[in-house]
Amino acid sequence: MIIRVLKKYYYKRKYAEHFSSPFEVLISCILSQRTREENTEKASLQLFSKARTPEKILQLPLKEIEDLIKPAGFYRQKAKRIKEVSKILLEKYNGKVPKSREELLRLPGVGAKTSSVVLSYGHGIPIIAVDTHVNRISKRLGLVSKESNAEEVRKELQKIFPKNAWKYVNLGFVNFGREVCKPIKPLCEKCELKNICDFYKTKKS
């Protein structure tokens, strides 16, 4: 039942597939930090209209990158970070984004969620990226312990869901969390999963 709902919400809005190359996914993740999805998308599209590779990024003046990504907020820090990451990719990885989670985590500004998103959406490597939506909804449904951290949630979800369904989990829960299982005032009555949801059962009792 959960997989059916996740597939439905996954196919409703494939935001992550706007940017198909691993590098574009990585940079859009850096831009997404501490901002809204629509701001990330606008900044990413403006930047990628000028530069879509580490080489091209390094050819752009820092001020121009700042202007292009301004909609994402914190644009000065993010512009420096994008330049820094692009330089490392060229010097250490011949301009390619690593396919190893360990190597990705060594890049400045890359944490557990970003590394998982890059592997999943950039390289097509099965892994579940855990953001605030995945974390919140998994706990509300009772799939994982309320005390679990993001990495524990990822490991538990990867045990629960078959590998061929992993790709639906992140974006499916993200879209579902924005439209139904909201952080505040979730729309429980219209939720297709309410009958198996611990949060809804507690709310009713």
mmCIF file with all atom_site columns, N, CA and C in Angstrom, residues 135-197:
data_model
loop_
_atom_site.group_PDB
_atom_site.id
_atom_site.type_symbol
_atom_site.label_atom_id
_atom_site.label_alt_id
_atom_site.label_comp_id
_atom_site.label_asym_id
_atom_site.label_entity_id
_atom_site.label_seq_id
_atom_site.pdbx_PDB_ins_code
_atom_site.Cartn_x
_atom_site.Cartn_y
_atom_site.Cartn_z
_atom_site.occupancy
_atom_site.B_iso_or_equiv
_atom_site.pdbx_formal_charge
_atom_site.auth_seq_id
_atom_site.auth_comp_id
_atom_site.auth_asym_id
_atom_site.auth_atom_id
_atom_site.pdbx_PDB_model_num
ATOM 1   N N  . ASN A 1 135 ? 12.036 11.528 7.016  1.00 0.00 ? 135 ASN A N  1
ATOM 2   C CA . ASN A 1 135 ? 12.237 11.290 8.445  1.00 0.00 ? 135 ASN A CA 1
ATOM 3   C C  . ASN A 1 135 ? 10.903 11.396 9.207  1.00 0.00 ? 135 ASN A C  1
ATOM 4   N N  . ARG A 1 136 ? 10.191 12.487 8.965  1.00 0.00 ? 136 ARG A N  1
ATOM 5   C CA . ARG A 1 136 ? 8.934  12.740 9.682  1.00 0.00 ? 136 ARG A CA 1
ATOM 6   C C  . ARG A 1 136 ? 7.873  11.688 9.376  1.00 0.00 ? 136 ARG A C  1
ATOM 7   N N  . ILE A 1 137 ? 7.654  11.411 8.084  1.00 0.00 ? 137 ILE A N  1
ATOM 8   C CA . ILE A 1 137 ? 6.564  10.515 7.693  1.00 0.00 ? 137 ILE A CA 1
ATOM 9   C C  . ILE A 1 137 ? 6.855  9.077  8.096  1.00 0.00 ? 137 ILE A C  1
ATOM 10  N N  . SER A 1 138 ? 8.109  8.659  7.980  1.00 0.00 ? 138 SER A N  1
ATOM 11  C CA . SER A 1 138 ? 8.485  7.304  8.399  1.00 0.00 ? 138 SER A CA 1
ATOM 12  C C  . SER A 1 138 ? 8.164  7.078  9.876  1.00 0.00 ? 138 SER A C  1
ATOM 13  N N  . LYS A 1 139 ? 8.412  8.117  10.680 1.00 0.00 ? 139 LYS A N  1
ATOM 14  C CA . LYS A 1 139 ? 8.144  8.009  12.117 1.00 0.00 ? 139 LYS A CA 1
ATOM 15  C C  . LYS A 1 139 ? 6.649  8.081  12.420 1.00 0.00 ? 139 LYS A C  1
ATOM 16  N N  . ARG A 1 140 ? 5.935  8.920  11.678 1.00 0.00 ? 140 ARG A N  1
ATOM 17  C CA . ARG A 1 140 ? 4.484  8.992  11.882 1.00 0.00 ? 140 ARG A CA 1
ATOM 18  C C  . ARG A 1 140 ? 3.802  7.674  11.533 1.00 0.00 ? 140 ARG A C  1
ATOM 19  N N  . LEU A 1 141 ? 4.245  7.061  10.465 1.00 0.00 ? 141 LEU A N  1
ATOM 20  C CA . LEU A 1 141 ? 3.651  5.788  10.056 1.00 0.00 ? 141 LEU A CA 1
ATOM 21  C C  . LEU A 1 141 ? 4.010  4.652  11.003 1.00 0.00 ? 141 LEU A C  1
ATOM 22  N N  . GLY A 1 142 ? 5.085  4.836  11.757 1.00 0.00 ? 142 GLY A N  1
ATOM 23  C CA . GLY A 1 142 ? 5.540  3.787  12.656 1.00 0.00 ? 142 GLY A CA 1
ATOM 24  C C  . GLY A 1 142 ? 6.493  2.809  11.990 1.00 0.00 ? 142 GLY A C  1
ATOM 25  N N  . LEU A 1 143 ? 7.096  3.233  10.867 1.00 0.00 ? 143 LEU A N  1
ATOM 26  C CA . LEU A 1 143 ? 8.044  2.368  10.155 1.00 0.00 ? 143 LEU A CA 1
ATOM 27  C C  . LEU A 1 143 ? 9.378  2.303  10.889 1.00 0.00 ? 143 LEU A C  1
ATOM 28  N N  . VAL A 1 144 ? 9.707  3.380  11.597 1.00 0.00 ? 144 VAL A N  1
ATOM 29  C CA . VAL A 1 144 ? 10.982 3.448  12.318 1.00 0.00 ? 144 VAL A CA 1
ATOM 30  C C  . VAL A 1 144 ? 10.735 4.026  13.703 1.00 0.00 ? 144 VAL A C  1
ATOM 31  N N  . SER A 1 145 ? 11.696 3.845  14.579 1.00 0.00 ? 145 SER A N  1
ATOM 32  C CA . SER A 1 145 ? 11.595 4.386  15.937 1.00 0.00 ? 145 SER A CA 1
ATOM 33  C C  . SER A 1 145 ? 11.649 5.910  15.900 1.00 0.00 ? 145 SER A C  1
ATOM 34  N N  . LYS A 1 146 ? 10.885 6.533  16.788 1.00 0.00 ? 146 LYS A N  1
ATOM 35  C CA . LYS A 1 146 ? 10.876 8.004  16.870 1.00 0.00 ? 146 LYS A CA 1
ATOM 36  C C  . LYS A 1 146 ? 12.240 8.567  17.276 1.00 0.00 ? 146 LYS A C  1
ATOM 37  N N  . GLU A 1 147 ? 13.061 7.736  17.901 1.00 0.00 ? 147 GLU A N  1
ATOM 38  C CA . GLU A 1 147 ? 14.386 8.185  18.347 1.00 0.00 ? 147 GLU A CA 1
ATOM 39  C C  . GLU A 1 147 ? 15.463 8.024  17.266 1.00 0.00 ? 147 GLU A C  1
ATOM 40  N N  . SER A 1 148 ? 15.125 7.403  16.140 1.00 0.00 ? 148 SER A N  1
ATOM 41  C CA . SER A 1 148 ? 16.128 7.125  15.098 1.00 0.00 ? 148 SER A CA 1
ATOM 42  C C  . SER A 1 148 ? 16.674 8.406  14.490 1.00 0.00 ? 148 SER A C  1
ATOM 43  N N  . ASN A 1 149 ? 17.988 8.413  14.237 1.00 0.00 ? 149 ASN A N  1
ATOM 44  C CA . ASN A 1 149 ? 18.556 9.533  13.485 1.00 0.00 ? 149 ASN A CA 1
ATOM 45  C C  . ASN A 1 149 ? 18.414 9.246  11.982 1.00 0.00 ? 149 ASN A C  1
ATOM 46  N N  . ALA A 1 150 ? 18.809 10.210 11.160 1.00 0.00 ? 150 ALA A N  1
ATOM 47  C CA . ALA A 1 150 ? 18.582 10.093 9.715  1.00 0.00 ? 150 ALA A CA 1
ATOM 48  C C  . ALA A 1 150 ? 19.251 8.852  9.114  1.00 0.00 ? 150 ALA A C  1
ATOM 49  N N  . GLU A 1 151 ? 20.459 8.553  9.562  1.00 0.00 ? 151 GLU A N  1
ATOM 50  C CA . GLU A 1 151 ? 21.171 7.394  9.023  1.00 0.00 ? 151 GLU A CA 1
ATOM 51  C C  . GLU A 1 151 ? 20.494 6.094  9.445  1.00 0.00 ? 151 GLU A C  1
ATOM 52  N N  . GLU A 1 152 ? 19.991 6.039  10.660 1.00 0.00 ? 152 GLU A N  1
ATOM 53  C CA . GLU A 1 152 ? 19.263 4.850  11.130 1.00 0.00 ? 152 GLU A CA 1
ATOM 54  C C  . GLU A 1 152 ? 17.954 4.684  10.365 1.00 0.00 ? 152 GLU A C  1
ATOM 55  N N  . VAL A 1 153 ? 17.302 5.814  10.069 1.00 0.00 ? 153 VAL A N  1
ATOM 56  C CA . VAL A 1 153 ? 16.065 5.769  9.270  1.00 0.00 ? 153 VAL A CA 1
ATOM 57  C C  . VAL A 1 153 ? 16.363 5.193  7.895  1.00 0.00 ? 153 VAL A C  1
ATOM 58  N N  . ARG A 1 154 ? 17.435 5.668  7.260  1.00 0.00 ? 154 ARG A N  1
ATOM 59  C CA . ARG A 1 154 ? 17.801 5.172  5.924  1.00 0.00 ? 154 ARG A CA 1
ATOM 60  C C  . ARG A 1 154 ? 18.012 3.663  5.930  1.00 0.00 ? 154 ARG A C  1
ATOM 61  N N  . LYS A 1 155 ? 18.799 3.188  6.880  1.00 0.00 ? 155 LYS A N  1
ATOM 62  C CA . LYS A 1 155 ? 19.105 1.758  6.939  1.00 0.00 ? 155 LYS A CA 1
ATOM 63  C C  . LYS A 1 155 ? 17.847 0.922  7.180  1.00 0.00 ? 155 LYS A C  1
ATOM 64  N N  . GLU A 1 156 ? 16.966 1.407  8.047  1.00 0.00 ? 156 GLU A N  1
ATOM 65  C CA . GLU A 1 156 ? 15.744 0.667  8.360  1.00 0.00 ? 156 GLU A CA 1
ATOM 66  C C  . GLU A 1 156 ? 14.800 0.634  7.150  1.00 0.00 ? 156 GLU A C  1
ATOM 67  N N  . LEU A 1 157 ? 14.654 1.778  6.478  1.00 0.00 ? 157 LEU A N  1
ATOM 68  C CA . LEU A 1 157 ? 13.789 1.834  5.298  1.00 0.00 ? 157 LEU A CA 1
ATOM 69  C C  . LEU A 1 157 ? 14.314 0.928  4.190  1.00 0.00 ? 157 LEU A C  1
ATOM 70  N N  . GLN A 1 158 ? 15.638 0.851  4.074  1.00 0.00 ? 158 GLN A N  1
ATOM 71  C CA . GLN A 1 158 ? 16.225 -0.009 3.036  1.00 0.00 ? 158 GLN A CA 1
ATOM 72  C C  . GLN A 1 158 ? 16.039 -1.494 3.356  1.00 0.00 ? 158 GLN A C  1
ATOM 73  N N  . LYS A 1 159 ? 15.775 -1.798 4.625  1.00 0.00 ? 159 LYS A N  1
ATOM 74  C CA . LYS A 1 159 ? 15.429 -3.173 4.985  1.00 0.00 ? 159 LYS A CA 1
ATOM 75  C C  . LYS A 1 159 ? 13.955 -3.448 4.687  1.00 0.00 ? 159 LYS A C  1
ATOM 76  N N  . ILE A 1 160 ? 13.119 -2.443 4.906  1.00 0.00 ? 160 ILE A N  1
ATOM 77  C CA . ILE A 1 160 ? 11.670 -2.615 4.759  1.00 0.00 ? 160 ILE A CA 1
ATOM 78  C C  . ILE A 1 160 ? 11.240 -2.690 3.298  1.00 0.00 ? 160 ILE A C  1
ATOM 79  N N  . PHE A 1 161 ? 11.746 -1.767 2.481  1.00 0.00 ? 161 PHE A N  1
ATOM 80  C CA . PHE A 1 161 ? 11.305 -1.674 1.086  1.00 0.00 ? 161 PHE A CA 1
ATOM 81  C C  . PHE A 1 161 ? 12.212 -2.489 0.169  1.00 0.00 ? 161 PHE A C  1
ATOM 82  N N  . PRO A 1 162 ? 11.628 -3.169 -0.824 1.00 0.00 ? 162 PRO A N  1
ATOM 83  C CA . PRO A 1 162 ? 12.467 -3.879 -1.794 1.00 0.00 ? 162 PRO A CA 1
ATOM 84  C C  . PRO A 1 162 ? 13.324 -2.889 -2.574 1.00 0.00 ? 162 PRO A C  1
ATOM 85  N N  . LYS A 1 163 ? 14.482 -3.333 -2.983 1.00 0.00 ? 163 LYS A N  1
ATOM 86  C CA . LYS A 1 163 ? 15.460 -2.436 -3.629 1.00 0.00 ? 163 LYS A CA 1
ATOM 87  C C  . LYS A 1 163 ? 14.892 -1.739 -4.856 1.00 0.00 ? 163 LYS A C  1
ATOM 88  N N  . ASN A 1 164 ? 14.030 -2.437 -5.606 1.00 0.00 ? 164 ASN A N  1
ATOM 89  C CA . ASN A 1 164 ? 13.491 -1.820 -6.825 1.00 0.00 ? 164 ASN A CA 1
ATOM 90  C C  . ASN A 1 164 ? 12.476 -0.719 -6.517 1.00 0.00 ? 164 ASN A C  1
ATOM 91  N N  . ALA A 1 165 ? 12.117 -0.539 -5.233 1.00 0.00 ? 165 ALA A N  1
ATOM 92  C CA . ALA A 1 165 ? 11.189 0.529  -4.839 1.00 0.00 ? 165 ALA A CA 1
ATOM 93  C C  . ALA A 1 165 ? 11.895 1.697  -4.171 1.00 0.00 ? 165 ALA A C  1
ATOM 94  N N  . TRP A 1 166 ? 13.197 1.556  -3.922 1.00 0.00 ? 166 TRP A N  1
ATOM 95  C CA . TRP A 1 166 ? 13.916 2.601  -3.185 1.00 0.00 ? 166 TRP A CA 1
ATOM 96  C C  . TRP A 1 166 ? 13.828 3.957  -3.868 1.00 0.00 ? 166 TRP A C  1
ATOM 97  N N  . LYS A 1 167 ? 13.858 3.965  -5.182 1.00 0.00 ? 167 LYS A N  1
ATOM 98  C CA . LYS A 1 167 ? 13.885 5.254  -5.886 1.00 0.00 ? 167 LYS A CA 1
ATOM 99  C C  . LYS A 1 167 ? 12.607 6.059  -5.659 1.00 0.00 ? 167 LYS A C  1
ATOM 100 N N  . TYR A 1 168 ? 11.515 5.380  -5.321 1.00 0.00 ? 168 TYR A N  1
ATOM 101 C CA . TYR A 1 168 ? 10.258 6.090  -5.100 1.00 0.00 ? 168 TYR A CA 1
ATOM 102 C C  . TYR A 1 168 ? 10.159 6.706  -3.709 1.00 0.00 ? 168 TYR A C  1
ATOM 103 N N  . VAL A 1 169 ? 10.972 6.219  -2.770 1.00 0.00 ? 169 VAL A N  1
ATOM 104 C CA . VAL A 1 169 ? 10.780 6.575  -1.364 1.00 0.00 ? 169 VAL A CA 1
ATOM 105 C C  . VAL A 1 169 ? 11.055 8.053  -1.101 1.00 0.00 ? 169 VAL A C  1
ATOM 106 N N  . ASN A 1 170 ? 12.218 8.550  -1.545 1.00 0.00 ? 170 ASN A N  1
ATOM 107 C CA . ASN A 1 170 ? 12.547 9.940  -1.238 1.00 0.00 ? 170 ASN A CA 1
ATOM 108 C C  . ASN A 1 170 ? 11.554 10.911 -1.872 1.00 0.00 ? 170 ASN A C  1
ATOM 109 N N  . LEU A 1 171 ? 11.492 10.953 -3.183 1.00 0.00 ? 171 LEU A N  1
ATOM 110 C CA . LEU A 1 171 ? 10.638 11.934 -3.854 1.00 0.00 ? 171 LEU A CA 1
ATOM 111 C C  . LEU A 1 171 ? 9.162  11.667 -3.592 1.00 0.00 ? 171 LEU A C  1
ATOM 112 N N  . GLY A 1 172 ? 8.796  10.389 -3.431 1.00 0.00 ? 172 GLY A N  1
ATOM 113 C CA . GLY A 1 172 ? 7.408  10.055 -3.106 1.00 0.00 ? 172 GLY A CA 1
ATOM 114 C C  . GLY A 1 172 ? 6.998  10.641 -1.769 1.00 0.00 ? 172 GLY A C  1
ATOM 115 N N  . PHE A 1 173 ? 7.842  10.459 -0.753 1.00 0.00 ? 173 PHE A N  1
ATOM 116 C CA . PHE A 1 173 ? 7.547  11.012 0.569  1.00 0.00 ? 173 PHE A CA 1
ATOM 117 C C  . PHE A 1 173 ? 7.638  12.541 0.569  1.00 0.00 ? 173 PHE A C  1
ATOM 118 N N  . VAL A 1 174 ? 8.566  13.095 -0.198 1.00 0.00 ? 174 VAL A N  1
ATOM 119 C CA . VAL A 1 174 ? 8.697  14.561 -0.267 1.00 0.00 ? 174 VAL A CA 1
ATOM 120 C C  . VAL A 1 174 ? 7.404  15.178 -0.793 1.00 0.00 ? 174 VAL A C  1
ATOM 121 N N  . ASN A 1 175 ? 6.924  14.681 -1.931 1.00 0.00 ? 175 ASN A N  1
ATOM 122 C CA . ASN A 1 175 ? 5.690  15.228 -2.512 1.00 0.00 ? 175 ASN A CA 1
ATOM 123 C C  . ASN A 1 175 ? 4.479  14.950 -1.627 1.00 0.00 ? 175 ASN A C  1
ATOM 124 N N  . PHE A 1 176 ? 4.433  13.757 -1.047 1.00 0.00 ? 176 PHE A N  1
ATOM 125 C CA . PHE A 1 176 ? 3.354  13.376 -0.136 1.00 0.00 ? 176 PHE A CA 1
ATOM 126 C C  . PHE A 1 176 ? 3.377  14.271 1.113  1.00 0.00 ? 176 PHE A C  1
ATOM 127 N N  . GLY A 1 177 ? 4.582  14.579 1.587  1.00 0.00 ? 177 GLY A N  1
ATOM 128 C CA . GLY A 1 177 ? 4.731  15.432 2.769  1.00 0.00 ? 177 GLY A CA 1
ATOM 129 C C  . GLY A 1 177 ? 4.343  16.870 2.506  1.00 0.00 ? 177 GLY A C  1
ATOM 130 N N  . ARG A 1 178 ? 4.544  17.346 1.307  1.00 0.00 ? 178 ARG A N  1
ATOM 131 C CA . ARG A 1 178 ? 4.171  18.719 0.972  1.00 0.00 ? 178 ARG A CA 1
ATOM 132 C C  . ARG A 1 178 ? 2.663  18.857 0.791  1.00 0.00 ? 178 ARG A C  1
ATOM 133 N N  . GLU A 1 179 ? 2.053  17.808 0.254  1.00 0.00 ? 179 GLU A N  1
ATOM 134 C CA . GLU A 1 179 ? 0.636  17.911 -0.097 1.00 0.00 ? 179 GLU A CA 1
ATOM 135 C C  . GLU A 1 179 ? -0.313 17.351 0.955  1.00 0.00 ? 179 GLU A C  1
ATOM 136 N N  . VAL A 1 180 ? 0.116  16.333 1.702  1.00 0.00 ? 180 VAL A N  1
ATOM 137 C CA . VAL A 1 180 ? -0.802 15.662 2.638  1.00 0.00 ? 180 VAL A CA 1
ATOM 138 C C  . VAL A 1 180 ? -0.232 15.611 4.055  1.00 0.00 ? 180 VAL A C  1
ATOM 139 N N  . CYS A 1 181 ? 0.880  14.918 4.239  1.00 0.00 ? 181 CYS A N  1
ATOM 140 C CA . CYS A 1 181 ? 1.443  14.706 5.578  1.00 0.00 ? 181 CYS A CA 1
ATOM 141 C C  . CYS A 1 181 ? 2.353  15.869 5.950  1.00 0.00 ? 181 CYS A C  1
ATOM 142 N N  . LYS A 1 182 ? 1.745  17.046 6.059  1.00 0.00 ? 182 LYS A N  1
ATOM 143 C CA . LYS A 1 182 ? 2.493  18.276 6.294  1.00 0.00 ? 182 LYS A CA 1
ATOM 144 C C  . LYS A 1 182 ? 3.065  18.313 7.715  1.00 0.00 ? 182 LYS A C  1
ATOM 145 N N  . PRO A 1 183 ? 4.148  19.083 7.920  1.00 0.00 ? 183 PRO A N  1
ATOM 146 C CA . PRO A 1 183 ? 4.735  19.167 9.257  1.00 0.00 ? 183 PRO A CA 1
ATOM 147 C C  . PRO A 1 183 ? 3.726  19.672 10.290 1.00 0.00 ? 183 PRO A C  1
ATOM 148 N N  . ILE A 1 184 ? 2.964  20.694 9.906  1.00 0.00 ? 184 ILE A N  1
ATOM 149 C CA . ILE A 1 184 ? 1.942  21.265 10.792 1.00 0.00 ? 184 ILE A CA 1
ATOM 150 C C  . ILE A 1 184 ? 0.579  21.087 10.123 1.00 0.00 ? 184 ILE A C  1
ATOM 151 N N  . LYS A 1 185 ? -0.405 20.671 10.899 1.00 0.00 ? 185 LYS A N  1
ATOM 152 C CA . LYS A 1 185 ? -1.757 20.438 10.406 1.00 0.00 ? 185 LYS A CA 1
ATOM 153 C C  . LYS A 1 185 ? -1.780 19.489 9.208  1.00 0.00 ? 185 LYS A C  1
ATOM 154 N N  . PRO A 1 186 ? -1.292 18.256 9.396  1.00 0.00 ? 186 PRO A N  1
ATOM 155 C CA . PRO A 1 186 ? -1.364 17.277 8.294  1.00 0.00 ? 186 PRO A CA 1
ATOM 156 C C  . PRO A 1 186 ? -2.823 16.972 7.942  1.00 0.00 ? 186 PRO A C  1
ATOM 157 N N  . LEU A 1 187 ? -3.057 16.696 6.666  1.00 0.00 ? 187 LEU A N  1
ATOM 158 C CA . LEU A 1 187 ? -4.417 16.442 6.186  1.00 0.00 ? 187 LEU A CA 1
ATOM 159 C C  . LEU A 1 187 ? -4.759 14.962 6.346  1.00 0.00 ? 187 LEU A C  1
ATOM 160 N N  . CYS A 1 188 ? -4.874 14.548 7.589  1.00 0.00 ? 188 CYS A N  1
ATOM 161 C CA . CYS A 1 188 ? -5.044 13.120 7.903  1.00 0.00 ? 188 CYS A CA 1
ATOM 162 C C  . CYS A 1 188 ? -6.307 12.527 7.280  1.00 0.00 ? 188 CYS A C  1
ATOM 163 N N  . GLU A 1 189 ? -7.382 13.298 7.245  1.00 0.00 ? 189 GLU A N  1
ATOM 164 C CA . GLU A 1 189 ? -8.651 12.745 6.756  1.00 0.00 ? 189 GLU A CA 1
ATOM 165 C C  . GLU A 1 189 ? -8.600 12.375 5.278  1.00 0.00 ? 189 GLU A C  1
ATOM 166 N N  . LYS A 1 190 ? -7.755 13.038 4.516  1.00 0.00 ? 190 LYS A N  1
ATOM 167 C CA . LYS A 1 190 ? -7.662 12.703 3.091  1.00 0.00 ? 190 LYS A CA 1
ATOM 168 C C  . LYS A 1 190 ? -6.481 11.774 2.779  1.00 0.00 ? 190 LYS A C  1
ATOM 169 N N  . CYS A 1 191 ? -5.788 11.334 3.834  1.00 0.00 ? 191 CYS A N  1
ATOM 170 C CA . CYS A 1 191 ? -4.605 10.500 3.652  1.00 0.00 ? 191 CYS A CA 1
ATOM 171 C C  . CYS A 1 191 ? -4.973 9.057  3.333  1.00 0.00 ? 191 CYS A C  1
ATOM 172 N N  . GLU A 1 192 ? -4.347 8.513  2.306  1.00 0.00 ? 192 GLU A N  1
ATOM 173 C CA . GLU A 1 192 ? -4.603 7.128  1.898  1.00 0.00 ? 192 GLU A CA 1
ATOM 174 C C  . GLU A 1 192 ? -3.934 6.113  2.820  1.00 0.00 ? 192 GLU A C  1
ATOM 175 N N  . LEU A 1 193 ? -3.096 6.589  3.717  1.00 0.00 ? 193 LEU A N  1
ATOM 176 C CA . LEU A 1 193 ? -2.370 5.681  4.619  1.00 0.00 ? 193 LEU A CA 1
ATOM 177 C C  . LEU A 1 193 ? -2.835 5.791  6.072  1.00 0.00 ? 193 LEU A C  1
ATOM 178 N N  . LYS A 1 194 ? -3.902 6.518  6.301  1.00 0.00 ? 194 LYS A N  1
ATOM 179 C CA . LYS A 1 194 ? -4.308 6.775  7.689  1.00 0.00 ? 194 LYS A CA 1
ATOM 180 C C  . LYS A 1 194 ? -4.640 5.502  8.460  1.00 0.00 ? 194 LYS A C  1
ATOM 181 N N  . ASN A 1 195 ? -5.146 4.471  7.775  1.00 0.00 ? 195 ASN A N  1
ATOM 182 C CA . ASN A 1 195 ? -5.530 3.245  8.473  1.00 0.00 ? 195 ASN A CA 1
ATOM 183 C C  . ASN A 1 195 ? -4.345 2.434  8.984  1.00 0.00 ? 195 ASN A C  1
ATOM 184 N N  . ILE A 1 196 ? -3.149 2.754  8.486  1.00 0.00 ? 196 ILE A N  1
ATOM 185 C CA . ILE A 1 196 ? -1.960 2.036  8.973  1.00 0.00 ? 196 ILE A CA 1
ATOM 186 C C  . ILE A 1 196 ? -0.980 2.987  9.659  1.00 0.00 ? 196 ILE A C  1
ATOM 187 N N  . CYS A 1 197 ? -1.471 4.181  9.993  1.00 0.00 ? 197 CYS A N  1
ATOM 188 C CA . CYS A 1 197 ? -0.594 5.230  10.528 1.00 0.00 ? 197 CYS A CA 1
ATOM 189 C C  . CYS A 1 197 ? -0.695 5.323  12.045 1.00 0.00 ? 197 CYS A C  1
#
